[in-house]
């Protein structure tokens, strides 16, 4: 009997405590004092702000998978003639170079690279000055490094294409142009090396 009464008392106390906890309701939403309110109720941080998205990369760093920086200045044309293509050009790279050339360069230089694109049309087009002929004349002797340099900085009436084409794309276009010039050798089908290593 005494054991049963003890069990009933414990059960009544547990039920009372449970009911008391359930009846607090409204007070649960006001926990009282917070030790560090600035950490508990922190303001949201907008990561993609105009200030942060406009920041340039740290000086001297190279993005993963990106070629090493091109350090020649616009006036360094003699040094540009000595620069070698850091990519191992494959037939698929030449195909991509042709596609990019037709998009960005063919409008002036023509798909035949003869300087007779839709903007010139033999002098009948809207552009009065004849673009450079890349397969004959002085420009046909340009090295891949010089072609890359011209695409990077522009030349005479031609503006820079560095903002439209990344380094890989400019090197592929330079290789494509060089492959169409007299005395061009066929590309090897060797696998591509790491693009971050300059040769």
XYZ file of C-alpha atoms in Angstrom:
199
model
C 0.000 0.000 0.000
C 2.766 2.363 0.938
C 4.554 1.504 -2.305
C 1.455 2.268 -4.374
C 0.960 5.619 -2.667
C 4.614 6.556 -3.394
C 4.136 5.722 -7.068
C 0.950 7.829 -7.190
C 2.699 10.778 -5.532
C 5.620 10.618 -7.995
C 3.193 10.359 -10.926
C 1.188 13.348 -9.636
C 4.355 15.432 -9.258
C 5.563 14.506 -12.748
C 2.162 15.367 -14.230
C 2.101 18.676 -12.357
C 5.577 19.582 -13.580
C 4.623 18.681 -17.135
C 1.430 20.794 -16.992
C 3.326 23.702 -15.453
C 5.874 23.569 -18.265
C 3.131 23.519 -20.910
C 1.297 26.476 -19.377
C 4.296 28.845 -19.671
C 3.670 29.190 -23.479
C 4.040 32.957 -23.948
C 7.072 33.264 -21.665
C 9.087 30.762 -23.736
C 9.372 33.346 -26.526
C 11.178 35.778 -24.198
C 14.237 33.891 -22.999
C 15.524 36.691 -20.784
C 19.017 38.109 -20.950
C 21.440 37.211 -23.752
C 25.161 37.076 -22.945
C 26.380 38.546 -26.288
C 23.413 39.989 -28.186
C 25.522 41.099 -31.167
C 26.418 37.452 -31.839
C 22.950 36.102 -31.089
C 21.134 38.585 -33.329
C 23.783 39.309 -35.967
C 22.969 41.291 -39.085
C 22.901 39.433 -42.407
C 26.066 39.783 -44.481
C 25.559 40.441 -48.196
C 28.540 38.761 -49.856
C 27.816 39.805 -53.446
C 27.935 43.532 -52.871
C 28.969 45.946 -55.603
C 32.153 46.825 -53.724
C 33.315 43.226 -53.315
C 32.392 42.057 -56.814
C 34.443 44.903 -58.297
C 37.656 43.974 -56.470
C 40.570 42.856 -58.624
C 42.557 39.691 -57.817
C 45.584 40.039 -55.580
C 48.622 41.271 -57.503
C 50.844 38.439 -58.734
C 48.301 35.646 -58.259
C 47.192 33.262 -61.010
C 43.722 31.742 -61.114
C 43.697 27.944 -61.050
C 43.801 26.555 -64.598
C 44.820 29.962 -66.015
C 47.983 30.580 -68.036
C 50.794 32.574 -66.483
C 50.350 36.355 -66.828
C 51.462 38.113 -69.996
C 53.948 40.739 -68.796
C 54.925 42.438 -72.053
C 53.876 46.038 -72.546
C 52.197 47.331 -75.697
C 55.468 48.770 -77.033
C 57.387 45.472 -76.604
C 56.690 44.218 -80.131
C 60.262 42.965 -80.679
C 60.019 40.805 -77.556
C 56.551 39.613 -78.613
C 58.123 38.057 -81.719
C 60.136 35.765 -79.411
C 57.224 34.580 -77.243
C 56.297 30.935 -77.831
C 52.804 29.521 -77.596
C 52.523 27.867 -74.127
C 49.740 25.538 -75.308
C 50.246 22.191 -76.983
C 48.041 22.759 -80.014
C 45.969 19.799 -81.189
C 43.664 19.556 -84.226
C 40.683 20.218 -81.942
C 42.414 23.388 -80.685
C 42.849 24.536 -84.283
C 39.167 23.860 -84.921
C 38.287 25.959 -81.867
C 40.719 28.649 -83.042
C 38.980 28.711 -86.428
C 35.560 29.003 -84.773
C 36.725 31.886 -82.590
C 38.479 33.577 -85.523
C 35.283 33.482 -87.595
C 33.307 35.005 -84.708
C 35.683 37.762 -83.634
C 38.142 38.347 -86.491
C 36.414 37.180 -89.677
C 34.125 40.215 -89.740
C 37.145 42.342 -90.745
C 39.858 39.939 -91.917
C 37.469 37.573 -93.732
C 37.127 33.833 -93.272
C 39.883 33.355 -95.890
C 42.174 35.606 -93.753
C 42.742 37.802 -96.831
C 41.541 41.067 -95.263
C 38.320 41.112 -97.273
C 35.649 40.559 -94.637
C 32.010 41.696 -94.666
C 32.918 45.098 -93.220
C 35.319 45.862 -96.088
C 33.901 43.925 -99.101
C 36.675 44.993 -101.466
C 36.085 48.643 -100.581
C 32.278 48.524 -100.972
C 31.554 47.841 -97.314
C 30.945 50.306 -94.512
C 34.584 50.151 -93.363
C 36.811 52.316 -95.599
C 40.260 51.022 -94.563
C 41.366 47.593 -95.743
C 42.053 45.189 -92.818
C 45.368 43.333 -92.765
C 45.857 40.381 -95.065
C 47.067 37.620 -92.734
C 48.111 35.053 -95.377
C 50.111 37.319 -97.709
C 52.297 40.361 -97.280
C 54.059 41.614 -94.160
C 51.565 40.186 -91.644
C 52.059 36.638 -92.939
C 55.523 36.678 -91.335
C 54.194 37.399 -87.836
C 54.999 34.782 -85.215
C 52.305 33.336 -82.938
C 53.676 35.518 -80.147
C 53.294 38.662 -82.263
C 49.750 37.667 -83.307
C 48.877 37.098 -79.635
C 50.406 40.492 -78.769
C 48.308 42.248 -81.440
C 45.120 40.573 -80.157
C 46.041 41.592 -76.606
C 46.802 45.271 -77.248
C 45.420 46.026 -80.718
C 47.291 47.467 -83.692
C 46.566 50.600 -85.747
C 42.776 50.689 -86.303
C 42.236 47.289 -84.644
C 41.354 47.459 -80.966
C 42.314 45.062 -78.184
C 40.428 41.776 -77.866
C 41.756 40.980 -74.376
C 38.349 41.671 -72.827
C 36.472 39.415 -75.273
C 38.946 36.512 -75.497
C 40.893 34.929 -72.639
C 44.549 33.943 -73.036
C 43.835 30.362 -74.103
C 41.446 31.541 -76.811
C 43.895 34.145 -78.147
C 46.656 31.539 -78.347
C 44.339 29.152 -80.214
C 43.430 31.874 -82.710
C 47.129 32.725 -83.167
C 47.881 29.038 -83.828
C 44.998 28.843 -86.314
C 46.205 31.932 -88.201
C 49.754 30.569 -88.265
C 48.488 27.207 -89.587
C 46.884 28.981 -92.577
C 49.975 30.976 -93.503
C 52.483 29.759 -96.131
C 54.948 27.158 -94.852
C 52.797 26.116 -91.872
C 53.459 22.716 -90.286
C 50.658 20.357 -89.289
C 49.947 20.247 -85.525
C 50.869 17.200 -83.489
C 48.114 15.190 -81.855
C 49.981 15.078 -78.533
C 47.930 15.345 -75.338
C 47.624 18.835 -73.888
C 50.040 19.753 -71.088
C 49.196 21.661 -67.941
C 48.182 25.138 -69.142
C 49.834 26.835 -66.155
C 53.326 25.836 -67.207
C 54.913 28.155 -69.751
C 57.342 26.645 -72.240
